[in-house]
Short mmCIF file of N, CA and C in Angstrom, two decimals:
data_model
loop_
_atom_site.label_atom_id
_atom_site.label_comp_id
_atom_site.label_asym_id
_atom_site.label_seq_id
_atom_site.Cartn_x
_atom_site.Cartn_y
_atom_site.Cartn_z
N UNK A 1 -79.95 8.38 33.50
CA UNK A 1 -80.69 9.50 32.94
C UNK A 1 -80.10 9.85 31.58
N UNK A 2 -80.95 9.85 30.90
CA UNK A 2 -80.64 10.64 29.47
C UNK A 2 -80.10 11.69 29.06
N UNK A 3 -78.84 11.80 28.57
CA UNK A 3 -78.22 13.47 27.97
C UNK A 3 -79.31 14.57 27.86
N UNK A 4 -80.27 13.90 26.93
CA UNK A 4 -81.06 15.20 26.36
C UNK A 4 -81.70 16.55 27.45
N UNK A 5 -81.92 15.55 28.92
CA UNK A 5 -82.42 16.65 30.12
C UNK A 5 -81.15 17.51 29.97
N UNK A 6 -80.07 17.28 29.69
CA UNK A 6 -78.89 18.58 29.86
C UNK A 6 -78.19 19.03 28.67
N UNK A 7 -79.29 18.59 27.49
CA UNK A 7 -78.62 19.13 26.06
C UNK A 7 -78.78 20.32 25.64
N UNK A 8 -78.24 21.29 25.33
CA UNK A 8 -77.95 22.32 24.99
C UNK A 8 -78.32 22.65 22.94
N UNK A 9 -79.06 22.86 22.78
CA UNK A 9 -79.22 22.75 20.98
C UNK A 9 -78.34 23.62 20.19
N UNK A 10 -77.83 23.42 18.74
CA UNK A 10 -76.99 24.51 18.27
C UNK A 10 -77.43 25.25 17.60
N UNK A 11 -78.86 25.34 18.16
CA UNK A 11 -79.59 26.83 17.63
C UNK A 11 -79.06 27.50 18.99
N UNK A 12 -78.55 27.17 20.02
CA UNK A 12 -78.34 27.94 21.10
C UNK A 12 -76.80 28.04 21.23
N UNK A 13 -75.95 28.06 20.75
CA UNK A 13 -74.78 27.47 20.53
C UNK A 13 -73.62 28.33 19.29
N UNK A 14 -72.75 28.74 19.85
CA UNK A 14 -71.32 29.66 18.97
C UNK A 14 -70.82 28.05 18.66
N UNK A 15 -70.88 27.88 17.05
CA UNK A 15 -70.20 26.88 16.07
C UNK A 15 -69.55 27.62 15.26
N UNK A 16 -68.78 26.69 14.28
CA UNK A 16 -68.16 27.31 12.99
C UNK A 16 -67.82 26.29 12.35
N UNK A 17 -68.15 26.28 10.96
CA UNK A 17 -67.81 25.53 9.65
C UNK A 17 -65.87 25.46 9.78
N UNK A 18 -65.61 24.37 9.54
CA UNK A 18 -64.06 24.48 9.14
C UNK A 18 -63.46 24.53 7.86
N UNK A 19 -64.40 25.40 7.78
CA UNK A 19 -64.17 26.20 6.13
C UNK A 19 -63.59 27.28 6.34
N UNK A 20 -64.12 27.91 7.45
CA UNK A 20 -64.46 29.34 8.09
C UNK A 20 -62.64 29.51 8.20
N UNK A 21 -62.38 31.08 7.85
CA UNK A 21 -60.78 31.40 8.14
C UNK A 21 -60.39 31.79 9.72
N UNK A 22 -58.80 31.56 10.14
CA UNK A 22 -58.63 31.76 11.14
C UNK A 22 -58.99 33.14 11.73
N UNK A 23 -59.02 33.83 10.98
CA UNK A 23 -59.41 35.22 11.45
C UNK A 23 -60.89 35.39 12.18
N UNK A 24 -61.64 35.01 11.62
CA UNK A 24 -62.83 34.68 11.86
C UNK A 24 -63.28 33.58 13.52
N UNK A 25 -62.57 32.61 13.38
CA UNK A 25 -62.43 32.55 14.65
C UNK A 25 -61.89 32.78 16.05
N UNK A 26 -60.84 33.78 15.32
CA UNK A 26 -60.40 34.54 16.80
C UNK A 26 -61.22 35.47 17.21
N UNK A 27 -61.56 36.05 16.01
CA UNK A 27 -62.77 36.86 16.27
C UNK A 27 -63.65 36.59 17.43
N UNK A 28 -64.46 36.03 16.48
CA UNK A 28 -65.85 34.64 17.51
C UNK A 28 -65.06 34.40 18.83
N UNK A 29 -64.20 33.71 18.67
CA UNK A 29 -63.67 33.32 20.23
C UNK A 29 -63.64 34.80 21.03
N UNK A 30 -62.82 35.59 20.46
CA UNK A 30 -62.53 36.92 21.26
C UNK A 30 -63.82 37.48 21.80
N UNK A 31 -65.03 37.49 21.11
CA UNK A 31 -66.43 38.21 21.25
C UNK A 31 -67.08 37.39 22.48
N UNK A 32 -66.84 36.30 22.06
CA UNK A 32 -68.23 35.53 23.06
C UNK A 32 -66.73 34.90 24.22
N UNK A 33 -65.54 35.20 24.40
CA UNK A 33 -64.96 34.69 25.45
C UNK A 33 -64.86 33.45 25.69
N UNK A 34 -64.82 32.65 24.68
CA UNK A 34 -64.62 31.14 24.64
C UNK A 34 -63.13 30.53 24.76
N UNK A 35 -63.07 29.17 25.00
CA UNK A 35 -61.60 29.14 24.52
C UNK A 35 -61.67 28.01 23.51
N UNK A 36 -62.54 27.51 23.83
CA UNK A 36 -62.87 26.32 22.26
C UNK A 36 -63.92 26.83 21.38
N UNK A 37 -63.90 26.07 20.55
CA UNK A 37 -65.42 26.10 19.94
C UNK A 37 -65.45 24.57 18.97
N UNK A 38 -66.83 24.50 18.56
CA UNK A 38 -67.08 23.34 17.92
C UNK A 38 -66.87 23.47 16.45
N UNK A 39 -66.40 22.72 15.62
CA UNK A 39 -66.31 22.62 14.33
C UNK A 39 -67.41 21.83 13.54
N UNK A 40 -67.70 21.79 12.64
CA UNK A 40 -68.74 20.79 11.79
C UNK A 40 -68.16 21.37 10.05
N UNK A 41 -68.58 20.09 9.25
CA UNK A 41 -68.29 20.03 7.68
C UNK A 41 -69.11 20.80 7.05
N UNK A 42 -69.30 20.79 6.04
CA UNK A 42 -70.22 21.19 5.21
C UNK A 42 -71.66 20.27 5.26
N UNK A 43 -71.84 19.23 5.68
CA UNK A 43 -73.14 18.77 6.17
C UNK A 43 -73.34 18.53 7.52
N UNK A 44 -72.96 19.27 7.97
CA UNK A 44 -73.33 19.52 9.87
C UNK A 44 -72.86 18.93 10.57
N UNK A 45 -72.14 17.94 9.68
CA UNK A 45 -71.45 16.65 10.63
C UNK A 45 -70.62 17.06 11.97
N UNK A 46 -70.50 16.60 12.99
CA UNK A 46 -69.31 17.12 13.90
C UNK A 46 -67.95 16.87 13.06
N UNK A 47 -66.81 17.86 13.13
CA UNK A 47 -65.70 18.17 12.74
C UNK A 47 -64.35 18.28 13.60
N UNK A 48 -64.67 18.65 15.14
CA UNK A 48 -63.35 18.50 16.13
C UNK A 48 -64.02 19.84 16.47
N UNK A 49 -62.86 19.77 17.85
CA UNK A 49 -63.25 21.26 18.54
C UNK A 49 -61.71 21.97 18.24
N UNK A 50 -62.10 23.49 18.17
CA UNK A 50 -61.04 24.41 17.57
C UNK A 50 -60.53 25.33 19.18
N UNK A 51 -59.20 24.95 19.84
CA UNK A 51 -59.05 25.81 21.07
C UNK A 51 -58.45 26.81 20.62
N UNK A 52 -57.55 27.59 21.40
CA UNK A 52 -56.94 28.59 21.70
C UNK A 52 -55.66 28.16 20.99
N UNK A 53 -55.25 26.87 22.21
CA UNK A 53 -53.82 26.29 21.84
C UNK A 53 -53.79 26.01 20.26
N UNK A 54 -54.83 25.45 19.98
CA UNK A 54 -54.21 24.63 18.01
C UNK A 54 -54.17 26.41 17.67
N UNK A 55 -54.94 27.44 17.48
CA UNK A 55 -54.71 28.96 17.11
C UNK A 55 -53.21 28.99 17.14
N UNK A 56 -52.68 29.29 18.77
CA UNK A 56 -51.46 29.64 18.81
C UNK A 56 -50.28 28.96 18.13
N UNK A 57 -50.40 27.59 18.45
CA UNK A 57 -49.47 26.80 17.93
C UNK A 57 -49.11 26.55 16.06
N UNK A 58 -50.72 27.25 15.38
CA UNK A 58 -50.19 27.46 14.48
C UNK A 58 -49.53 28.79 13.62
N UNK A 59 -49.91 30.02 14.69
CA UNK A 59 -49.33 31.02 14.73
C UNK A 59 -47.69 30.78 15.07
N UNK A 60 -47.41 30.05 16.07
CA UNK A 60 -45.99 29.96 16.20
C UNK A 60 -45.29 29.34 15.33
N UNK A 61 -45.65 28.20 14.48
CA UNK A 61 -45.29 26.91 13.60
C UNK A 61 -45.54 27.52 12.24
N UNK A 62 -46.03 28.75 11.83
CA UNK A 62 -46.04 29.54 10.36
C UNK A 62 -45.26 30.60 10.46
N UNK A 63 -44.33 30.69 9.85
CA UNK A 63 -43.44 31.90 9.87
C UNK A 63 -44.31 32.59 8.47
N UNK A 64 -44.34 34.40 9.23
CA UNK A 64 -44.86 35.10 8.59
C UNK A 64 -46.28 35.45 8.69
N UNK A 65 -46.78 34.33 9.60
CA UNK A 65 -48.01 34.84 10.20
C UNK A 65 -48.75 36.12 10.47
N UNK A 66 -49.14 36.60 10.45
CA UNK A 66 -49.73 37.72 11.30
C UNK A 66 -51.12 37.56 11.76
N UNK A 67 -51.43 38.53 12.21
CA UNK A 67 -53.33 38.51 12.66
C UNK A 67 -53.82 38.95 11.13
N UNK A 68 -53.22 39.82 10.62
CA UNK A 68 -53.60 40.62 9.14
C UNK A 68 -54.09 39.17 8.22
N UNK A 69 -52.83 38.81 8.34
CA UNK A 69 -52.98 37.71 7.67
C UNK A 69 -54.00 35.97 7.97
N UNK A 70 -53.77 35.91 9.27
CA UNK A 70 -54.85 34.94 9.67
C UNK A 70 -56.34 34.55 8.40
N UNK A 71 -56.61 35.84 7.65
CA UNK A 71 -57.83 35.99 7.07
C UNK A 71 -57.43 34.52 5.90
N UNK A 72 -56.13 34.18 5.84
CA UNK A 72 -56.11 33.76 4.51
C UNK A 72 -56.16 32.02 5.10
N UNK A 73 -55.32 31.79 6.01
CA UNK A 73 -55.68 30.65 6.74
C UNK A 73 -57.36 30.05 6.78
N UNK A 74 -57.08 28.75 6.42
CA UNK A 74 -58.48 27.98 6.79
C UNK A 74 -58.50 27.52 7.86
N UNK A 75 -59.55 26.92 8.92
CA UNK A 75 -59.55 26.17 9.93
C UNK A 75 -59.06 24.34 9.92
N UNK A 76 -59.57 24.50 8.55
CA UNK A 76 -59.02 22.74 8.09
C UNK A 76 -57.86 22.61 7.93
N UNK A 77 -57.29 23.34 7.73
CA UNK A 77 -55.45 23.90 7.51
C UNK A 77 -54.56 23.77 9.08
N UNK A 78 -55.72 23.97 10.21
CA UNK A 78 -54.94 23.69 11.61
C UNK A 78 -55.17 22.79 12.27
N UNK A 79 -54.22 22.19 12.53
CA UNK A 79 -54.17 20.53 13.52
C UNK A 79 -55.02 20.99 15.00
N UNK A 80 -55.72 20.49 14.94
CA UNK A 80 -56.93 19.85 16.28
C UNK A 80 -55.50 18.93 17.63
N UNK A 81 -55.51 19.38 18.56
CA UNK A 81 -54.54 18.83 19.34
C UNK A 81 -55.34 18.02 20.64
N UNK A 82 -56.74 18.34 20.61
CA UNK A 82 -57.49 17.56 21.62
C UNK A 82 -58.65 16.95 20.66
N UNK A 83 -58.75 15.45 20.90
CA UNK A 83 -59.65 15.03 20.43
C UNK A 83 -61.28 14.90 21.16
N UNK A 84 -61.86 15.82 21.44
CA UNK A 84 -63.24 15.87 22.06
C UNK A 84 -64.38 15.00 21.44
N UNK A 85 -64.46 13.76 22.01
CA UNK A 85 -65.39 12.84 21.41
C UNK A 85 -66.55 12.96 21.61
N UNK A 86 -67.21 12.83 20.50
CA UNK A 86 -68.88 13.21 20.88
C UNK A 86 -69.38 12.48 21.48
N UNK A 87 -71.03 12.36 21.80
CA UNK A 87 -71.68 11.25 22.54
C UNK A 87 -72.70 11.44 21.63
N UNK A 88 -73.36 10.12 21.29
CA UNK A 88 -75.10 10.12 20.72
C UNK A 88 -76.24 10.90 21.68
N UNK A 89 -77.05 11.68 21.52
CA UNK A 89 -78.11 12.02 21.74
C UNK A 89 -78.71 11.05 23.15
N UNK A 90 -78.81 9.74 22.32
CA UNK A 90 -79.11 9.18 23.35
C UNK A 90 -78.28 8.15 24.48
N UNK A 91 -77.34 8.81 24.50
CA UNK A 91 -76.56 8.41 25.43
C UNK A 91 -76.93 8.72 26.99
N UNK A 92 -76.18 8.38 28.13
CA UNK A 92 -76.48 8.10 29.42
C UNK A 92 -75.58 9.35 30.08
N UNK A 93 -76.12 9.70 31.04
CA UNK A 93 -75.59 10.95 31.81
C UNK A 93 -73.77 10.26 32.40
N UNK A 94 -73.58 8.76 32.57
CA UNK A 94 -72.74 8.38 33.04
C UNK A 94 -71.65 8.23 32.08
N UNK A 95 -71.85 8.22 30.76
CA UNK A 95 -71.20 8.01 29.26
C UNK A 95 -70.42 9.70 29.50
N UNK A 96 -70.92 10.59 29.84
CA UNK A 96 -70.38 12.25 29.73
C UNK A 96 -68.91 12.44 31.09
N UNK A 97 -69.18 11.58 32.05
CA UNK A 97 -67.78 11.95 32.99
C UNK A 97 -67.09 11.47 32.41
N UNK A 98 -66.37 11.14 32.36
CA UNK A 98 -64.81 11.02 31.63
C UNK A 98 -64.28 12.38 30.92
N UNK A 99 -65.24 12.41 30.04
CA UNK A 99 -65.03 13.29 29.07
C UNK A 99 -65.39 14.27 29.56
N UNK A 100 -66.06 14.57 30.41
CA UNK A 100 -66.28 16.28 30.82
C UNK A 100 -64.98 16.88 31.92
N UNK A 101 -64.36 15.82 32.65
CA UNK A 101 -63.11 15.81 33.04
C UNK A 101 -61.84 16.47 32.13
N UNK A 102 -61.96 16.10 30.99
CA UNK A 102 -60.79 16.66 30.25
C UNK A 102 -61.54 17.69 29.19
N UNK A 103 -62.85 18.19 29.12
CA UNK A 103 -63.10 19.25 28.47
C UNK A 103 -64.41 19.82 28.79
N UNK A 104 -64.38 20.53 28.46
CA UNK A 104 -65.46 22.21 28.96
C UNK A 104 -66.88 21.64 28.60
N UNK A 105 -66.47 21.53 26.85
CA UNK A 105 -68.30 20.77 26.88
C UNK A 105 -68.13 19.09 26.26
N UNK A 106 -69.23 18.69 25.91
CA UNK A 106 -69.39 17.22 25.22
C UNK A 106 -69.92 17.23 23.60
N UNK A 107 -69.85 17.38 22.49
CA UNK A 107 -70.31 17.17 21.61
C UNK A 107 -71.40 16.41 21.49
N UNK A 108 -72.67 16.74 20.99
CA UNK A 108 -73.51 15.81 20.75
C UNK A 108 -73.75 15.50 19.15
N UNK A 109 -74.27 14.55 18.88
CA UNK A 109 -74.66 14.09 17.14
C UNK A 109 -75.71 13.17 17.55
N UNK A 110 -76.27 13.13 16.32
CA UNK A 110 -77.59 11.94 15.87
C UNK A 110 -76.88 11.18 15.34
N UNK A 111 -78.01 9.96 14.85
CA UNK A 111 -77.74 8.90 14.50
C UNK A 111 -76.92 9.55 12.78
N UNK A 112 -76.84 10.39 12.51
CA UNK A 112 -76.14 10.16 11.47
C UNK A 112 -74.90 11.31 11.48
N UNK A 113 -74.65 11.41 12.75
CA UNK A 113 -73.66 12.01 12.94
C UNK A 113 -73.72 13.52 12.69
N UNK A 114 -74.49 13.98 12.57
CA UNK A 114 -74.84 15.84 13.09
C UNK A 114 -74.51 16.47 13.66
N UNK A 115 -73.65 17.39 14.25
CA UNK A 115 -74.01 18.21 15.21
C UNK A 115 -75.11 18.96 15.52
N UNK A 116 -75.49 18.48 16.66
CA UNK A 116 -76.79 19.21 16.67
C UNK A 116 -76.95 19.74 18.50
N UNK A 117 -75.73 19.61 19.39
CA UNK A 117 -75.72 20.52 20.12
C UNK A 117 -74.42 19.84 21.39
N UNK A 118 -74.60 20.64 22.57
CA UNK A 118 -73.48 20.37 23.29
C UNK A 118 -74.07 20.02 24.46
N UNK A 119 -73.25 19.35 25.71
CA UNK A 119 -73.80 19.21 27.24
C UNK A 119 -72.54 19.93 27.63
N UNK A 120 -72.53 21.17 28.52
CA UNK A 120 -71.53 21.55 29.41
C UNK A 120 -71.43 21.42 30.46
N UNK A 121 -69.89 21.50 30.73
CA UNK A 121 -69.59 20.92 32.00
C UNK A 121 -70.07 21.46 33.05
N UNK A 122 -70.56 22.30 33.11
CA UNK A 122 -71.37 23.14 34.34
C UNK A 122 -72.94 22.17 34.67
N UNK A 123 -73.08 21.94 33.45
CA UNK A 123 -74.19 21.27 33.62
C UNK A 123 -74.48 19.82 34.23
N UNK A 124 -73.03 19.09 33.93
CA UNK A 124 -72.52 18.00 34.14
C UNK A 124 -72.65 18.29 36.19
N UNK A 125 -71.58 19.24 36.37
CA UNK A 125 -71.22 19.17 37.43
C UNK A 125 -72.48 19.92 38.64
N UNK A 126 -73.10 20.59 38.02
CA UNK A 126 -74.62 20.49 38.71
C UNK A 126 -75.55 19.68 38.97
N UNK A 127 -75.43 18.58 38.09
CA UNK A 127 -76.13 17.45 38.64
C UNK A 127 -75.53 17.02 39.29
N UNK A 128 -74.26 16.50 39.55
CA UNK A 128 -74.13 16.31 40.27
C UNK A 128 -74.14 16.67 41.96
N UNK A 129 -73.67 17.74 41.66
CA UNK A 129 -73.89 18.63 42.75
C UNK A 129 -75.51 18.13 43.78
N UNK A 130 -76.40 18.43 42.66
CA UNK A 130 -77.34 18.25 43.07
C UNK A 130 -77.92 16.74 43.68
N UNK A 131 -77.20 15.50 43.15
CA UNK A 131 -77.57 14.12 43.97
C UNK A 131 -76.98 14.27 45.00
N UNK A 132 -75.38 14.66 45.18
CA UNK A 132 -75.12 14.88 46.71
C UNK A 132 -75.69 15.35 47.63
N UNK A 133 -76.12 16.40 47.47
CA UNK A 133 -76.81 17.09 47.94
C UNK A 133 -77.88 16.15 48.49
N UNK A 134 -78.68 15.73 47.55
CA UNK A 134 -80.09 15.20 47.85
C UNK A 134 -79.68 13.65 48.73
N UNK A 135 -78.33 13.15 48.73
CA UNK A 135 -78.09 12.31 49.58
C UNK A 135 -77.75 12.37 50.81
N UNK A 136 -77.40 14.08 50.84
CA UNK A 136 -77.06 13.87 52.82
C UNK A 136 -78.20 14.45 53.58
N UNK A 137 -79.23 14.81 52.32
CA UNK A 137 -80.66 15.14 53.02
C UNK A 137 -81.46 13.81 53.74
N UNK A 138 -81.24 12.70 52.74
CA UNK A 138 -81.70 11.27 52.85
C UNK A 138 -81.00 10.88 54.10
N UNK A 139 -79.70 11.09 54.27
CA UNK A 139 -79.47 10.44 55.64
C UNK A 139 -79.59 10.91 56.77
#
């Protein structure tokens, strides 16, 4: 089965440019209760996902930091410590386990490398849910 039945669009979707300052995404994270979020360039491209941990770790690894200060920090300025690999659009529902194992959502891109939305793991793990299901009905 095809991603797209469980694609999520990033008209529906908390992103941020990694232009955008750290302040700004603690923000965002703090508001909508996230612990990642997705990054993209200046042409939409996917960019890495921004957690909690790369935040902290560069709060701990800058002396002189503050939250005050966060504003002056860029996002391109902080090391990415999980590499969340995207999948094409048209990729296969079986291409997403692995990777939904070690993170929350899946990145999606087009053929020219876009971000243009996410599959989450809830979504992942509901289908599944749901063939089991429909297999101990079958027997």
């Amino acid at each position: 089965m095809n991603i797209a039945f469980f694609f999520t669009p990033k008209v529906d979707l908390i992103y941020m440019n990694k232009n955008s300052t750290m302040r700004q995404a603690l923000e965002k994270m703090e508001y909508h209760r996230y612990s990642a979020i997705p990054l993209v360039d200046d042409d939409g491209k996917y960019a890495g996902t921004l957690t909690e941990g790369d935040l902290l770790w560069k709060l701990k690894n800058t002396q002189s930091l503050t939250f005050t200060n966060t504003q002056d920090i860029r996002l391109n300025e902080i090391s990415l410590h999980n590499l969340n690999e995207p999948v094409h659009i048209n990729a296969e529902i079986e291409d997403l386990f692995s990777r939904a194992i070690e993170q929350n959502f899946v990145p999606v891109i087009d053929d020219n490398e876009v971000f243009i939305g996410m599959v989450k793991r809830k979504e992942i793990i509901e289908y599944c849910s749901r063939k089991v299901l429909l297999q101990k009905q079958m027997k």
